[in-house]
Coordinates of C-alpha atoms and ligand atoms in Angstrom, one line a residue:
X1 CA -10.1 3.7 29.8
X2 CA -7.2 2.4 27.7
X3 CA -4.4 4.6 26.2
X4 CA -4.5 6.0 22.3
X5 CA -2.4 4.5 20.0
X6 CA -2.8 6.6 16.9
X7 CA -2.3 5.2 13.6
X8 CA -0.8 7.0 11.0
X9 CA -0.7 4.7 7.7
X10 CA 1.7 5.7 5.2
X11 CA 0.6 3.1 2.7
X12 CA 0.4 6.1 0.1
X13 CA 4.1 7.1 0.7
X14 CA 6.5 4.4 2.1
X15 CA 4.0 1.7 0.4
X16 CA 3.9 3.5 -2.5
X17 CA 8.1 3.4 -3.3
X18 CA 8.0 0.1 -3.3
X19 CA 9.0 -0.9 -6.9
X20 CA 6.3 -1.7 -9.1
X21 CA 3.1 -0.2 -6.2
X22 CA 3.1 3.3 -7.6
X23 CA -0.6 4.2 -8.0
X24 CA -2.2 6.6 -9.8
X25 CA -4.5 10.1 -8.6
X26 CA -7.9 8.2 -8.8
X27 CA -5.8 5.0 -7.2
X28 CA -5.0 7.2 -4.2
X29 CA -8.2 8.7 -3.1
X30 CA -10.0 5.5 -3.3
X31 CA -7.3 3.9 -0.7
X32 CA -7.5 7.5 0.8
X33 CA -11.1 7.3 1.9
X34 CA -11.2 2.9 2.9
X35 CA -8.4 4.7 5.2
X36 CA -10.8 7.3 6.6
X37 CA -13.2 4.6 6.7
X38 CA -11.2 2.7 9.0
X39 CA -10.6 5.7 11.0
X40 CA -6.9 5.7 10.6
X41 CA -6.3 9.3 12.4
X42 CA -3.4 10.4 10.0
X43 CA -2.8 9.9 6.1
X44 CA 0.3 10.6 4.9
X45 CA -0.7 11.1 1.4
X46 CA 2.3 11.4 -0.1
X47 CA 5.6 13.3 -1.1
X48 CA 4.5 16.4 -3.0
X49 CA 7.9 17.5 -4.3
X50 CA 9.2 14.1 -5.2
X51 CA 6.8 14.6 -8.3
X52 CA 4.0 16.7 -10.0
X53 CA 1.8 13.6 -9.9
X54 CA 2.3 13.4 -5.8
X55 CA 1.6 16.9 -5.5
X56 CA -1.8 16.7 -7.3
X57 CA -2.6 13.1 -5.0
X58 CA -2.0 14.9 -1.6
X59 CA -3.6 18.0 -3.2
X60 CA -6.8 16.0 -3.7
X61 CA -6.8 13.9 -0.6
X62 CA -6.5 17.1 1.2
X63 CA -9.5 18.3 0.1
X64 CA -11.1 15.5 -0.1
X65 CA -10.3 14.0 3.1
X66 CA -12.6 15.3 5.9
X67 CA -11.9 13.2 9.3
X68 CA -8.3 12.0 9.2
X69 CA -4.9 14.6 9.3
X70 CA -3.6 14.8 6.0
X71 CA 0.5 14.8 6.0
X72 CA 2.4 15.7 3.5
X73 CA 6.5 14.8 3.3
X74 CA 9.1 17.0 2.9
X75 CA 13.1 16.8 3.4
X76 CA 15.0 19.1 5.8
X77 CA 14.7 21.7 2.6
X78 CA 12.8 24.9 2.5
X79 CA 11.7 24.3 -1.0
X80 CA 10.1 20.6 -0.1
X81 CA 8.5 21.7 3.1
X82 CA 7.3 25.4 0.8
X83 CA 5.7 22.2 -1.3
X84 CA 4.5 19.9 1.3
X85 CA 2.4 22.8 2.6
X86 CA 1.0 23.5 -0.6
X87 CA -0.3 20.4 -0.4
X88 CA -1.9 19.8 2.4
X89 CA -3.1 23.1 3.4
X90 CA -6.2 22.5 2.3
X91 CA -7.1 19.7 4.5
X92 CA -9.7 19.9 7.6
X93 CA -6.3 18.8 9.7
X94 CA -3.2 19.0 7.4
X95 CA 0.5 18.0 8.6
X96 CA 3.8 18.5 7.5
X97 CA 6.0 15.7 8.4
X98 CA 9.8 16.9 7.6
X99 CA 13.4 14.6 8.3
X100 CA 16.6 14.6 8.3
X101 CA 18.9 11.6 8.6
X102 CA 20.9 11.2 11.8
X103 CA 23.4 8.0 11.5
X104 CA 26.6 8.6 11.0
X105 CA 26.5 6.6 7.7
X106 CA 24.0 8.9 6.6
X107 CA 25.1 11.7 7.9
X108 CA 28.5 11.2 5.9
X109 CA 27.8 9.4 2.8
X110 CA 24.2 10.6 1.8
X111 CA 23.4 14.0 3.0
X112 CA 27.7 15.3 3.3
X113 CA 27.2 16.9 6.5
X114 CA 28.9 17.2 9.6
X115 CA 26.5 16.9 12.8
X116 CA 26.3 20.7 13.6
X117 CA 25.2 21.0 10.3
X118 CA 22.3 18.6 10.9
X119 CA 21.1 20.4 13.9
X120 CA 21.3 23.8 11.9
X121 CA 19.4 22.1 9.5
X122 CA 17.0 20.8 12.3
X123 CA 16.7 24.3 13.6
X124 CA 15.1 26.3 10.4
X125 CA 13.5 23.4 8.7
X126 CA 11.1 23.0 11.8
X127 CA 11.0 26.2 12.0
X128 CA 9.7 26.9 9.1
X129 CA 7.6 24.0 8.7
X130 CA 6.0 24.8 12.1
X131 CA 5.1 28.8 11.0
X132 CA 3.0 27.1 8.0
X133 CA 1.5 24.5 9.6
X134 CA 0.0 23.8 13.3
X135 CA 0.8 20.5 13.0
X136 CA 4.6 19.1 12.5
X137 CA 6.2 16.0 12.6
X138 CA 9.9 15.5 12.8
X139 CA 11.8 12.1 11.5
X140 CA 15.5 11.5 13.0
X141 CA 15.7 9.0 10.2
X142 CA 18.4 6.0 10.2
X143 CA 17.7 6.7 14.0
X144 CA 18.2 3.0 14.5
X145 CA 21.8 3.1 13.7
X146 CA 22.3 6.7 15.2
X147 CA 24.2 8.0 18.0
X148 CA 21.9 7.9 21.0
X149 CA 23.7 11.3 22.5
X150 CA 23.1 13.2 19.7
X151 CA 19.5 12.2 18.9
X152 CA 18.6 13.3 21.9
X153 CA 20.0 16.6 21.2
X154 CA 18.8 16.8 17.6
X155 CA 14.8 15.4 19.1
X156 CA 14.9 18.6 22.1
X157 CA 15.9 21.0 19.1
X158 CA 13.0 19.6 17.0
X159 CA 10.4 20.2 19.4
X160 CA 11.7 23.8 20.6
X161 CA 11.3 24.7 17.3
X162 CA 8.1 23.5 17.3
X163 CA 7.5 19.8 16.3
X164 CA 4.5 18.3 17.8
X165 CA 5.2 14.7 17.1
X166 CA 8.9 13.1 17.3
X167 CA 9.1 9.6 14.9
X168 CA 11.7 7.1 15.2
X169 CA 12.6 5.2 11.9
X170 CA 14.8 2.4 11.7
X171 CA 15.1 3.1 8.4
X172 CA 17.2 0.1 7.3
X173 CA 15.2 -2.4 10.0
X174 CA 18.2 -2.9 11.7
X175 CA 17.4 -3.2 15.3
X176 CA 15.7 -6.4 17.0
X177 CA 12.7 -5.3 19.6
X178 CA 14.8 -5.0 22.9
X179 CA 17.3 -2.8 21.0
X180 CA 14.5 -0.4 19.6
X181 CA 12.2 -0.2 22.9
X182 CA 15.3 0.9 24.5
X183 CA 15.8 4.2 22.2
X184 CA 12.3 5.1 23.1
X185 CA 13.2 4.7 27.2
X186 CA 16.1 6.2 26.5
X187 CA 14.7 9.3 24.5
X188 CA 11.9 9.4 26.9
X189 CA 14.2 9.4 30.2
X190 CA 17.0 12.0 28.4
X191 CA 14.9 14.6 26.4
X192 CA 14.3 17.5 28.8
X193 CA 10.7 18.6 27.2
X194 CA 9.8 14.9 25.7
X195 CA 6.2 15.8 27.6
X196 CA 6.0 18.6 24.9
X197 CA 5.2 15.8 22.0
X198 CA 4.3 12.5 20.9
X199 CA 6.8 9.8 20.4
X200 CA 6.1 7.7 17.3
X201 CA 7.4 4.6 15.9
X202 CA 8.0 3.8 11.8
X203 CA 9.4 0.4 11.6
X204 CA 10.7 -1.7 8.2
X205 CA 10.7 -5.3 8.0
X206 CA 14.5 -6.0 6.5
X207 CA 14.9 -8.6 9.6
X208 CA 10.9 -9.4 9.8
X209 CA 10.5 -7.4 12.9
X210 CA 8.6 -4.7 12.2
X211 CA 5.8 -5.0 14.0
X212 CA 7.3 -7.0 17.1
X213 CA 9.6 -3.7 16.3
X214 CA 6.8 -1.6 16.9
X215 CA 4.8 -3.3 19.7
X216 CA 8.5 -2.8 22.0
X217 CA 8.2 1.1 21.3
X218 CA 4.6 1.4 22.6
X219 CA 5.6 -0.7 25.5
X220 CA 8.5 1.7 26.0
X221 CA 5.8 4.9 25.2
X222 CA 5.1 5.5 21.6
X223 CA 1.6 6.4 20.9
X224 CA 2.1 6.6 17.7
X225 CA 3.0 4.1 15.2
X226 CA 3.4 4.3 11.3
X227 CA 2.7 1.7 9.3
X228 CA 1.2 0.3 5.8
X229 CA -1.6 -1.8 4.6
X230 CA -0.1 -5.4 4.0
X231 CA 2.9 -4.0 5.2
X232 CA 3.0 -3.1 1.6
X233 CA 6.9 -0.8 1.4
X234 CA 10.2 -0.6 -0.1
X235 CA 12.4 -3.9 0.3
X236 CA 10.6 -6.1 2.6
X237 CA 8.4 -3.4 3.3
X238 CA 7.1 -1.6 6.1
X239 CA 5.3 -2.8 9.5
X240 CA 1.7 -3.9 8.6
X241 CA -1.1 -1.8 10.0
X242 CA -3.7 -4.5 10.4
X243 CA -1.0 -6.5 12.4
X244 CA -0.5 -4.3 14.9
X245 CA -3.9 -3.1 15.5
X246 CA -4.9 -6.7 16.2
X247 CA -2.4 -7.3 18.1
X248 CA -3.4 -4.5 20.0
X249 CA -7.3 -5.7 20.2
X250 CA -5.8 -9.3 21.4
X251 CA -3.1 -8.3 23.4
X252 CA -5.5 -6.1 25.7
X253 CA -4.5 -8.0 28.7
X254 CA -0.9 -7.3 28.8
X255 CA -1.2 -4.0 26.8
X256 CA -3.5 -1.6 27.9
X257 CA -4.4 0.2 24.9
X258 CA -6.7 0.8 22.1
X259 CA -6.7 2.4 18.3
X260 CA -9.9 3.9 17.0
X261 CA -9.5 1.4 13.4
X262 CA -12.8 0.2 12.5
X263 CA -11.1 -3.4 12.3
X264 CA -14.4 -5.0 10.4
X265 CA -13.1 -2.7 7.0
X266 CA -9.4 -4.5 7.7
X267 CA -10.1 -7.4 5.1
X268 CA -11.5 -5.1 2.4
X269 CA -8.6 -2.4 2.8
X270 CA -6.3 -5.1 2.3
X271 CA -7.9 -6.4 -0.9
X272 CA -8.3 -3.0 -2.1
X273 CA -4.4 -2.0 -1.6
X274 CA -3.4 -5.7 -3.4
X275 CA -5.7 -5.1 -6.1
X276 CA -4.5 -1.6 -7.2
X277 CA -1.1 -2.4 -6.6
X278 CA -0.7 -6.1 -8.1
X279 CA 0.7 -7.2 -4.8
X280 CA -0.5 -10.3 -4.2
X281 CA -1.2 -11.3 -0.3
X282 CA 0.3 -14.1 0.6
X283 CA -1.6 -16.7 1.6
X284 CA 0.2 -17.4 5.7
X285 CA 0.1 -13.6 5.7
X286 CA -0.9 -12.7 9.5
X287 CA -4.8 -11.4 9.7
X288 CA -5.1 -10.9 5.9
X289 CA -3.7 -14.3 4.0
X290 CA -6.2 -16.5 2.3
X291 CA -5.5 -19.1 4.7
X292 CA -5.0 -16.6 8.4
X293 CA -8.4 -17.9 9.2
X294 CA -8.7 -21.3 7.5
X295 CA -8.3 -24.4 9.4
X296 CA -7.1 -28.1 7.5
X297 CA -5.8 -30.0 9.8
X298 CA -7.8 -32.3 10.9
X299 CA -7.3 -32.0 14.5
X300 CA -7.9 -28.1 14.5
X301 CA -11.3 -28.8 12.5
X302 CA -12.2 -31.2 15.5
X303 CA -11.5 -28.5 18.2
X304 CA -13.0 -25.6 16.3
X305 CA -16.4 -27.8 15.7
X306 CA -16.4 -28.1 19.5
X307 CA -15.5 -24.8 20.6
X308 CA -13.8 -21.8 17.9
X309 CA -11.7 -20.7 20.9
X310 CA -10.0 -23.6 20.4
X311 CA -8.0 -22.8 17.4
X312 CA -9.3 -18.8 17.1
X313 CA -7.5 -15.9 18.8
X314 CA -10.0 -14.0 17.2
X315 CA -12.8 -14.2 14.8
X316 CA -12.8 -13.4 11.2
X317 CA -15.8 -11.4 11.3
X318 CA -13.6 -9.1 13.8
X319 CA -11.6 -8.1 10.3
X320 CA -14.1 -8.1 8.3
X321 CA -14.0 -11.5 6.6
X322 CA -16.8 -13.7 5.5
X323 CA -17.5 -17.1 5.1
X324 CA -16.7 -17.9 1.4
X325 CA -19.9 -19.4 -0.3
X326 CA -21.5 -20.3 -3.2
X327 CA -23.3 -16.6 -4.0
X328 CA -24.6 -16.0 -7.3
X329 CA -24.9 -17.7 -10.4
X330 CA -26.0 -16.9 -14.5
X331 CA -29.9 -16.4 -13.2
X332 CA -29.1 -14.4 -10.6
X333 CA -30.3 -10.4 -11.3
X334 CA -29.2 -7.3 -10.6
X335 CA -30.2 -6.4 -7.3
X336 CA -29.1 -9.7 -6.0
X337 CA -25.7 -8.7 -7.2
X338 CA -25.6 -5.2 -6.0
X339 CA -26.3 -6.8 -2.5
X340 CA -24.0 -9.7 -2.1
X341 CA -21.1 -6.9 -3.2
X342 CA -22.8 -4.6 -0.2
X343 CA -22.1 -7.6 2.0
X344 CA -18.6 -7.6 0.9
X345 CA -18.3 -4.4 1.8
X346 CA -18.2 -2.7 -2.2
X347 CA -20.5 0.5 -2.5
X348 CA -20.2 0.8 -6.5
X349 CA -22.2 4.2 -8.5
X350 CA -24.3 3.1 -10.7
X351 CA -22.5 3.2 -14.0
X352 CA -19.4 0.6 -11.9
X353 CA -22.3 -1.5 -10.8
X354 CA -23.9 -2.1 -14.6
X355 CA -20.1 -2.5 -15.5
X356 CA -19.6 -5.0 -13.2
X357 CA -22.8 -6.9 -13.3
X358 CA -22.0 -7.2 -17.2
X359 CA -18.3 -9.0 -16.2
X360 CA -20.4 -11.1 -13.8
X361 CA -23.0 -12.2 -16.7
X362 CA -19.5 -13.2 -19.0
X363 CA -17.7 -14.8 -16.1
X364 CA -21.3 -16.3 -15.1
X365 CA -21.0 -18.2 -18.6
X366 CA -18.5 -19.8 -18.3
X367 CA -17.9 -20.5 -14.8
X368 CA -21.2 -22.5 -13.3
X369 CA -20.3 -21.3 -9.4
X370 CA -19.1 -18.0 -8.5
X371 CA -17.4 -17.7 -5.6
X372 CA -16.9 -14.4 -3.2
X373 CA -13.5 -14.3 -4.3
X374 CA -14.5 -14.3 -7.8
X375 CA -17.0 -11.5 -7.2
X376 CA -13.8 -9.5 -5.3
X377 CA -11.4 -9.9 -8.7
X378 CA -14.2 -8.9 -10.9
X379 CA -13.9 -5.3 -8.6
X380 CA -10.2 -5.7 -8.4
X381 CA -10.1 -5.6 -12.2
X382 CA -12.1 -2.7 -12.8
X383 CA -10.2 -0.6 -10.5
X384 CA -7.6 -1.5 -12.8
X385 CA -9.6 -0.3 -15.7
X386 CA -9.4 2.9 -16.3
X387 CA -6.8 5.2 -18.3
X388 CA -7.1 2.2 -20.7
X389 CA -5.3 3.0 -23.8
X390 CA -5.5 -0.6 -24.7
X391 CA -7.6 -3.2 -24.8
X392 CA -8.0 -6.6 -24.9
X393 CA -10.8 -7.2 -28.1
X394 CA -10.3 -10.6 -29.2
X395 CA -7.3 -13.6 -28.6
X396 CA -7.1 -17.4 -30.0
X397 CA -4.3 -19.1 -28.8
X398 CA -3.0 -22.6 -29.6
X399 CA -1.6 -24.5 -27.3
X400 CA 0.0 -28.4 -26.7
X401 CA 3.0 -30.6 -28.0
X402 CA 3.9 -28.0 -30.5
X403 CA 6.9 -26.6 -31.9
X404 CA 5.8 -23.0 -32.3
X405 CA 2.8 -21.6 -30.4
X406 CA 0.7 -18.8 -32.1
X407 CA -1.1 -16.4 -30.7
X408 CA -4.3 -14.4 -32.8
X409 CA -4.8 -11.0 -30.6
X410 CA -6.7 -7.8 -31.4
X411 CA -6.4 -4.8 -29.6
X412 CA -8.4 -1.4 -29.6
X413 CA -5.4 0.9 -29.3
X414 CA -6.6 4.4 -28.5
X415 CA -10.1 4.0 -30.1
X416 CA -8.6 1.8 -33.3
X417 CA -8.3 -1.7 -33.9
X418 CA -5.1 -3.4 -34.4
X419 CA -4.2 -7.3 -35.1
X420 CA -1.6 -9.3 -35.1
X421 CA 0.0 -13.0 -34.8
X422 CA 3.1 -13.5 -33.4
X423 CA 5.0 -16.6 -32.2
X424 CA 6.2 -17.6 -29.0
X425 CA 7.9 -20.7 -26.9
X426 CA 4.6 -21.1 -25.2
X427 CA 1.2 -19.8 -25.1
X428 CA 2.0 -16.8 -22.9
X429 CA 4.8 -15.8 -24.3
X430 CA 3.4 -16.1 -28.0
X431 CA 0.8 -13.7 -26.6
X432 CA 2.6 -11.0 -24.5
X433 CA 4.9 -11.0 -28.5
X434 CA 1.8 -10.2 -29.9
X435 CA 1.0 -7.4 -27.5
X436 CA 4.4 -5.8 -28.0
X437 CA 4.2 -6.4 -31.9
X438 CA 0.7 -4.3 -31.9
X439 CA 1.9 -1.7 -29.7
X440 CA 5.6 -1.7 -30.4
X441 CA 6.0 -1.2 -26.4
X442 CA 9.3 -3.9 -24.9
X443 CA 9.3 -3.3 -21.4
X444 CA 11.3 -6.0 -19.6
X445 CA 8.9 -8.4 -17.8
X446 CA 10.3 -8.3 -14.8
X447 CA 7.9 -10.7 -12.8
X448 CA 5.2 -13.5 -13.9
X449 CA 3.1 -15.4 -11.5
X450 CA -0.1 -16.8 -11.9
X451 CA -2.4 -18.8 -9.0
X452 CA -5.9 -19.9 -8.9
X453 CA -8.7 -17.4 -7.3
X454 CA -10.7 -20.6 -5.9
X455 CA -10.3 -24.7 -6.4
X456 CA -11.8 -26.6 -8.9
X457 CA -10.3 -26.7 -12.9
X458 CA -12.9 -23.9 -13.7
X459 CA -11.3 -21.5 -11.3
X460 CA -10.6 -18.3 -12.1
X461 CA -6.6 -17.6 -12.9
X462 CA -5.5 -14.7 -11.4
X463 CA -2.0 -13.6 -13.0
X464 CA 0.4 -11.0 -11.8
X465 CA 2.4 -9.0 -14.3
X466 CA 5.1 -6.3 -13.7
X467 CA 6.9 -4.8 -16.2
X468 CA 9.7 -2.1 -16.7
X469 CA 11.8 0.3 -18.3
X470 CA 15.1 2.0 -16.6
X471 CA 13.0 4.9 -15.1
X472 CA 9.7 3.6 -14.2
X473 CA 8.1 0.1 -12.8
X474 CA 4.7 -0.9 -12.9
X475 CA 2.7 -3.8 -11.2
X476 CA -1.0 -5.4 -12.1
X477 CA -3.0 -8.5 -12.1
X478 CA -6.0 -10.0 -14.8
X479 CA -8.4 -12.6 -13.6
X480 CA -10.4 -14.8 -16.4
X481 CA -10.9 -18.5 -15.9
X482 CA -8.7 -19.1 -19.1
X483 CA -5.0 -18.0 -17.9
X484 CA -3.9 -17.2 -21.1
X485 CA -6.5 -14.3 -21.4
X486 CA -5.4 -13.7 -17.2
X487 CA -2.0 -13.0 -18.5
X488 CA -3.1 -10.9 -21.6
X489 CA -5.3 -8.8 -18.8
X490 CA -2.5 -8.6 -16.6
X491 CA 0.0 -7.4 -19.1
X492 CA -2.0 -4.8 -20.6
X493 CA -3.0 -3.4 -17.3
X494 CA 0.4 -2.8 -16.1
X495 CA 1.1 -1.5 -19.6
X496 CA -1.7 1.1 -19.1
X497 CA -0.3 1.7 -15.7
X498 CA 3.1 2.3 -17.6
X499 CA 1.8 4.6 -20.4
X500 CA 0.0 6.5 -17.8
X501 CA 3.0 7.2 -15.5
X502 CA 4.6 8.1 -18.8
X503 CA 1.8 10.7 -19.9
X504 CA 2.4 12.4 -16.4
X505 CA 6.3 12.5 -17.1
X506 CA 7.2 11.1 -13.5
X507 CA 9.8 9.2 -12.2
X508 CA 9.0 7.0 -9.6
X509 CA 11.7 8.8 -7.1
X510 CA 14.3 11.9 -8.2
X511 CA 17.6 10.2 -8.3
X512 CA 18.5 11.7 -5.0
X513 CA 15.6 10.6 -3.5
X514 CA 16.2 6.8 -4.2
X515 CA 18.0 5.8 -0.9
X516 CA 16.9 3.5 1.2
X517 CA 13.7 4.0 3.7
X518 CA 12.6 7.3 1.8
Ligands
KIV1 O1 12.0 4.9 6.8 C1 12.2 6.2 7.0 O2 13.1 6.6 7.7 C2 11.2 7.0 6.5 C3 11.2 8.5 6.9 C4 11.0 9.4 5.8 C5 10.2 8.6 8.0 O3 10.3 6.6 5.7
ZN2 ZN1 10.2 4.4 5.9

């Protein structure tokens, strides 16, 4: 029998401060329970003081939640860790995870205190945490660019004063692999009751080495390692969970260990996070991209018709992929549609099925073959579908050689119909005018990308929209097979996204929260 590595995702709290991935309550718990699905053995659901809105999300995953620990963050601050508590104390295994920064940079600039004061700080945050909650988790954060003399003493405080489990950012993802195996040998070789708890790893990708990152701790004895979904994060996010787990699964041989992740739900997690985040997967993305498993090149074809091995360190049905086919067309019925979305791994109630089934019947229409990837962005675009305030009714568009493009657009704004027809240089941008002259909203449109869901000209355009104001940043995507009703969808759905982060009065981070890593 192999070692545990346990995986603690943090795709609701790292993913979520990347700009633009905020989510909202019913947003969470959905990516809560794929993540319980999976068997990922801790959740850390969020940062319940950063806002009201966190607090209600880890609130609800706690309870909700049944099989993985539930963490909650908290600063080195009695008030945060009160909060974090309140949190998660609901939950069948509930976890406080509290840090402090330990670089001298950070040390000095951010937090304005000396190193004694940090280890004070250590000594009755953990503390506390640890007379709340059974289970605690201590960050030395910035450790990457710390003083290796005085994390050790600031990791043996942590754990006399009770932390279970020691993680190891780098923060900024400063260190290359050799660099952040070594802390770990080093911690585990100069921290007198190291025994006493489990080393963990949280990696970012700032250099693109967070998982190699990540694979050198457990080499050097982490058996922990935090990570995201898609490697979804701030910056160039954090290490990507479905990359290291398979590494792990592939890598048997030369690293003796396992993870309990049900890797079959990997592909479905991942289209889950991208869809309720408008963060589109790229396509060479490692185990997840739209082309991880697909071989062109002639040559690879040849060899994987004679033998998969060939070409295939492992198969996509290990993460959950299936072949792309022809499924369903206008004739096809209910059940039939019901089951195909079973197969792609979408258990829908039956008011989301009918919902669905009617998109499929429109999209059916107009497009003669519908694809498994269609299927996947009809689902992606009801999860965005909700908390709508505005919809799209009705849009006629001229396009071509012309001087001034019009756009004809109706929206049901909070149960009443409003029209307009505005003017724009171009199609698109005559019809995101007309959006902002109907609901007098002008966010800056901060990003605008569109790319086909399958080939052929009747494919599906799925378009990417994020939008923002000085306080708050919101990401979605809108999939029709005309792209100028894509980017009306898209728009509007991160405008809902907008208005609803607005009706719950939260900014994405407290200004004193917005440094990097946290
Ligand atoms: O990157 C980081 O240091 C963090 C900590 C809060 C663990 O996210
Ligand atoms: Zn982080």
């Amino acid at each position: 029998m192999t070692e545990k590595i346990y995986i603690f995702d943090t795709t609701l709290r790292d993913g979520e401060q990347s700009p633009g991935a905020s989510m909202n309550l019913e947003e969470k718990i959905q990516i809560a329970e794929i993540l319980e699905e999976m068997r990922v053995d801790i959740i850390e659901a969020g940062f319940p003081i950063a806002s009201n809105g966190d607090f209600e999300a880890v609130l609800e995953i706690s309870k909700n939640i049944k099989k993985s620990t539930i963490a909650g963050l908290a600063r080195a601050k009695i008030a945060d860790i009160d909060r974090a508590w309140e949190a998660v104390q609901h939950a069948s295994y509930p976890k406080i995870h509290t840090f402090i920064a330990t670089s001298p940079v950070h040390m000095k600039y951010k937090l304005k205190k000396t190193p004694s004061e940090v280890l004070d700080a250590i000594k009755l945050t953990v503390t506390h945490a640890r007379k709340l909650c059974p289970n605690v988790e201590w960050s030395c954060e910035d450790a990457g660019r710390s003083e290796i003399d005085f994390l050790f003493k600031c990791i043996e405080l942590a754990i006399d004063c009770g932390a279970e489990t020691i993680n190891i950012p780098d923060t900024v993802g400063y260190t290359l692999p050799t660099e952040f195996g070594s802390i770990f040998k080093a911690v585990k070789n100069n921290v007198p009751n190291i025994d006493k708890a489990i080393l963990s790893s949280h990696t970012h990708n700032d250099l693109g080495l967070a998982v190699a990152n990540s694979m050198a701790a457990i080499q050097e004895g982490a058996r922990q390692v935090e990570c995201t979904i898609n490697g979804l994060g701030e910056r160039a996010g954090n290490a990507a969970l479905e990359e290291i787990v398979m590494a792990l699964k592939v890598k048997k041989d030369l690293m003796p260990f396992h993870t309990d992740i049900k890797t079959e739900s990997i592909t479905k997690a991942s289209r889950l996070v991208s869809a309720i985040t408008g963060f589109t997967v790229q396509p060479n993305k490692a185990i997840v991209g739209a082309n991880a498993f697909a071989h062109e090149a002639g040559i690879h074809q040849d060899g994987m018709l004679k033998h998969a091995g060939t070409y295939e360190i492992m198969t996509p049905e290990s993460v959950g992929l299936t072949e792309s086919s022809l499924v369903l067309g206008k004739h096809s019925g209910k059940h039939a549609f019901n089951k195909k979305l079973q197969e792609l791994g979408y258990d829908l109630g039956d008011n989301a099925l009918m919902e669905i089934f009617g998109r499929f019947k429109d999209l059916a229409d107009k497009k003669k073959e519908i694809y498994d990837e269609d299927l996947i962005a009809l689902v992606g675009d009801r999860t965005l579908s909700y908390n709508e305030h505005i919809k799209l009714v009705s849009l006629s568009v001229n396009a071509g050689l012309l001087e001034k493009h019009e756009a004809k657009m109706t929206l049901e704004v909070d149960g009443s119909k409003k029209s307009a027809t505005s003017f724009g240089n171009g199609p698109v941008d005559a019809t995101f005018n007309a959006i902002k002259d109907i609901t007098n909203y002008n966010f800056r449109l901060k990003l605008y990308q569109v790319h086909a869901i399958t080939a052929g000209t009747d494919a599906q355009g799925e378009v990417t929209v994020r939008l923002e104001d000085d306080r708050l940043t919101s990401q979605a995507k809108g999939s029709n097979p005309d792209i100028i009703v894509a980017s009306a969808k898209a728009y509007i759905n991160a405008l809902n996204k907008l208005i609803y982060k607005k009706s719950k009065s939260f900014s994405e981070r407290p200004s004193e929260l917005k440094v990097k890593g946290v």
